[in-house]
Short mmCIF file of C-alpha atoms in Angstrom, two decimals:
data_model
loop_
_atom_site.label_atom_id
_atom_site.label_comp_id
_atom_site.label_asym_id
_atom_site.label_seq_id
_atom_site.Cartn_x
_atom_site.Cartn_y
_atom_site.Cartn_z
CA MET A 12 30.25 18.29 16.98
CA ARG A 13 33.61 16.68 16.38
CA PHE A 14 31.93 13.44 15.34
CA ALA A 15 29.63 15.09 12.79
CA TRP A 16 31.90 14.44 9.82
CA LEU A 17 32.61 10.89 10.95
CA VAL A 18 28.88 10.19 11.30
CA PHE A 19 28.28 11.81 7.90
CA PHE A 20 30.90 9.69 6.12
CA ILE A 21 29.77 6.48 7.84
CA SER A 22 26.20 7.27 6.76
CA LEU A 23 27.38 7.98 3.23
CA ALA A 24 29.31 4.69 3.19
CA TYR A 25 26.20 2.87 4.41
CA LEU A 26 24.11 4.43 1.62
CA GLY A 27 26.82 3.47 -0.84
CA LEU A 28 26.69 -0.12 0.40
CA LEU A 29 22.91 -0.15 -0.02
CA PHE A 30 23.33 1.20 -3.56
CA LEU A 31 25.86 -1.51 -4.40
CA ILE A 32 23.54 -4.22 -3.07
CA ALA A 33 20.64 -2.78 -5.12
CA HIS A 34 22.85 -2.57 -8.21
CA PHE A 35 24.04 -6.17 -7.75
CA THR A 36 20.45 -7.36 -7.26
CA ASP A 37 19.21 -5.50 -10.36
CA ARG A 38 22.03 -6.93 -12.45
CA ARG A 39 21.22 -10.47 -11.32
CA ALA A 40 17.52 -9.91 -12.07
CA ARG A 41 18.35 -8.79 -15.63
CA GLN A 42 20.34 -12.02 -16.06
CA GLY A 43 17.30 -14.02 -14.94
CA ARG A 44 18.79 -14.98 -11.55
CA SER A 45 16.71 -12.78 -9.23
CA ILE A 46 17.21 -13.14 -5.51
CA GLY A 47 13.92 -11.37 -4.76
CA ALA A 48 11.90 -14.59 -4.71
CA ASN A 49 14.05 -15.93 -1.87
CA PRO A 50 12.10 -16.49 1.39
CA TYR A 51 15.02 -15.11 3.42
CA VAL A 52 14.96 -11.85 1.47
CA TYR A 53 11.19 -11.65 1.97
CA SER A 54 11.55 -12.29 5.71
CA LEU A 55 14.21 -9.62 6.06
CA SER A 56 12.05 -7.13 4.17
CA LEU A 57 9.39 -7.49 6.85
CA ALA A 58 11.78 -5.66 9.18
CA VAL A 59 10.81 -2.45 7.38
CA TYR A 60 7.80 -2.43 9.68
CA CYS A 61 10.14 -1.77 12.58
CA THR A 62 11.57 1.59 11.55
CA SER A 63 11.81 4.87 13.38
CA TRP A 64 8.33 4.37 14.83
CA THR A 65 9.66 1.42 16.80
CA PHE A 66 12.88 3.17 17.77
CA TYR A 67 11.40 6.52 18.79
CA GLY A 68 7.70 5.81 19.31
CA SER A 69 7.20 2.39 20.81
CA VAL A 70 10.04 2.54 23.28
CA GLY A 71 8.71 5.79 24.71
CA ARG A 72 5.18 4.48 24.65
CA ALA A 73 6.21 1.33 26.51
CA ALA A 74 8.03 3.45 29.09
CA THR A 75 4.98 5.65 29.71
CA ASP A 76 2.03 3.29 29.09
CA GLY A 77 3.52 -0.06 30.07
CA ILE A 78 1.73 -2.86 28.27
CA GLY A 79 -0.40 -0.31 26.35
CA PHE A 80 2.07 -0.40 23.44
CA LEU A 81 1.26 -4.05 22.74
CA PRO A 82 -1.77 -3.56 20.41
CA ILE A 83 0.52 -1.80 17.92
CA TYR A 84 2.23 -5.16 17.33
CA LEU A 85 -0.67 -7.45 18.12
CA GLY A 86 -2.71 -6.26 15.13
CA PRO A 87 -0.08 -7.01 12.46
CA THR A 88 0.78 -10.29 14.17
CA LEU A 89 -2.84 -11.44 14.11
CA LEU A 90 -3.15 -10.27 10.50
CA PHE A 91 -0.51 -12.84 9.52
CA LEU A 92 -2.94 -15.58 10.54
CA VAL A 93 -5.30 -14.61 7.70
CA ALA A 94 -2.65 -13.13 5.39
CA PRO A 95 -2.07 -16.29 3.32
CA PHE A 96 -5.76 -16.51 2.38
CA LEU A 97 -6.18 -12.77 1.87
CA LEU A 98 -2.97 -12.31 -0.10
CA ARG A 99 -3.72 -15.29 -2.33
CA LYS A 100 -7.07 -13.74 -3.29
CA ILE A 101 -5.53 -10.28 -3.81
CA LEU A 102 -2.75 -11.73 -6.00
CA LYS A 103 -5.25 -13.69 -8.07
CA ILE A 104 -7.34 -10.57 -8.70
CA ALA A 105 -4.22 -8.47 -9.40
CA GLU A 106 -2.99 -10.99 -11.98
CA LEU A 107 -6.39 -11.20 -13.68
CA GLN A 108 -6.76 -7.41 -13.82
CA ARG A 109 -3.05 -6.79 -14.52
CA THR A 110 -2.75 -4.21 -11.76
CA THR A 111 0.55 -3.00 -10.35
CA SER A 112 -0.44 -0.49 -7.66
CA ILE A 113 -3.06 0.03 -4.98
CA ALA A 114 -4.71 2.70 -7.13
CA ASP A 115 -4.89 0.32 -10.11
CA PHE A 116 -6.22 -2.47 -7.92
CA ILE A 117 -9.01 -0.42 -6.36
CA SER A 118 -10.00 1.28 -9.62
CA SER A 119 -10.11 -2.10 -11.40
CA ARG A 120 -12.79 -3.20 -8.96
CA TYR A 121 -14.92 -0.22 -10.07
CA GLY A 122 -14.64 -0.32 -13.85
CA LYS A 123 -11.03 0.95 -14.15
CA SER A 124 -12.14 4.45 -13.18
CA GLN A 125 -9.29 6.92 -13.76
CA ILE A 126 -10.88 9.43 -11.37
CA LEU A 127 -11.02 6.84 -8.59
CA ALA A 128 -7.41 5.80 -9.27
CA GLY A 129 -6.32 9.44 -9.05
CA LEU A 130 -8.28 9.94 -5.83
CA VAL A 131 -6.72 6.82 -4.28
CA THR A 132 -3.26 8.07 -5.28
CA VAL A 133 -3.87 11.51 -3.75
CA VAL A 134 -5.20 9.97 -0.52
CA ALA A 135 -2.21 7.59 -0.35
CA VAL A 136 0.29 10.42 -0.90
CA ILE A 137 -1.35 12.64 1.72
CA GLY A 138 -1.61 9.69 4.11
CA ILE A 139 2.07 8.75 3.77
CA MET A 140 3.44 12.28 4.26
CA PRO A 141 3.40 12.23 8.10
CA TYR A 142 5.17 8.87 8.08
CA ILE A 143 7.84 10.13 5.69
CA ALA A 144 8.25 13.26 7.83
CA LEU A 145 8.67 11.04 10.90
CA GLN A 146 11.33 8.99 9.11
CA LEU A 147 13.26 12.10 8.04
CA LYS A 148 13.01 13.63 11.51
CA ALA A 149 14.22 10.37 13.07
CA VAL A 150 17.23 10.24 10.75
CA SER A 151 18.18 13.87 11.43
CA THR A 152 17.63 13.48 15.19
CA SER A 153 19.79 10.36 15.22
CA PHE A 154 22.46 12.23 13.26
CA ASP A 155 22.34 15.13 15.74
CA THR A 156 22.52 12.77 18.70
CA LEU A 157 25.49 10.86 17.27
CA SER A 158 27.34 13.97 16.12
CA HIS A 159 27.10 15.61 19.56
CA TYR A 160 28.55 12.56 21.35
CA PRO A 161 29.32 12.27 24.28
CA ARG A 162 26.85 15.06 25.13
CA VAL A 163 23.45 13.47 24.67
CA SER A 164 20.69 16.00 24.97
CA SER A 165 17.01 15.89 24.20
CA THR A 166 16.93 19.68 24.00
CA LEU A 167 18.44 19.99 20.55
CA SER A 168 16.99 23.01 18.79
CA ASP A 169 13.84 22.35 16.79
CA THR A 170 13.62 25.88 15.39
CA VAL A 171 16.24 26.22 12.70
CA GLY A 172 16.18 27.66 9.22
CA ILE A 173 15.69 25.38 6.25
CA LEU A 174 19.36 25.60 5.21
CA ASP A 175 20.49 24.79 8.77
CA ASP A 176 18.12 21.85 9.16
CA LYS A 177 19.85 18.51 8.71
CA ALA A 178 16.51 16.91 7.76
CA PHE A 179 16.54 19.07 4.61
CA TYR A 180 19.92 17.67 3.56
CA VAL A 181 18.87 14.14 4.49
CA THR A 182 15.83 14.62 2.25
CA LEU A 183 18.00 15.82 -0.64
CA LEU A 184 20.45 12.95 -0.20
CA LEU A 185 17.69 10.33 -0.03
CA THR A 186 15.99 11.89 -3.06
CA LEU A 187 19.21 11.54 -5.04
CA PHE A 188 19.64 7.99 -3.75
CA THR A 189 16.09 7.14 -4.84
CA ILE A 190 16.55 8.64 -8.30
#
């Protein structure tokens, strides 16, 4: 537990660095010198696919199933073969319909139905909740593992109160960061 504060402050410094990078990028975009259209930035943003699922899920799956983890990466890799054609068509439709979200895009294909857009939004929010929960659990588990160094244990308590759960504080911190 002696490393808990060190891990906390390093994490806070990392979030601060991310905030400074975002602030710098926004300022450049307002000046008309956006770095978002850079192919290197786009390539690095693809790394978002490899988040806690890769760190906690795929490694364990590879250890237990062997080559059975491969389809998880084979699908997205094969998708990139058709992505240029598919994305070009999606972008053309999105520009013509002036859509900015998945809900707008799908509803525009069916007469700009507000009910359909709302339904798509609700389904997307419900569908993303387990993934967000996995991300928060991964961050809090990583924090627990690092803060208990050198004792690494997979038997860290999963039954804690909401005010004792580090995932709760991670959620609050990331909410403030997002706002």
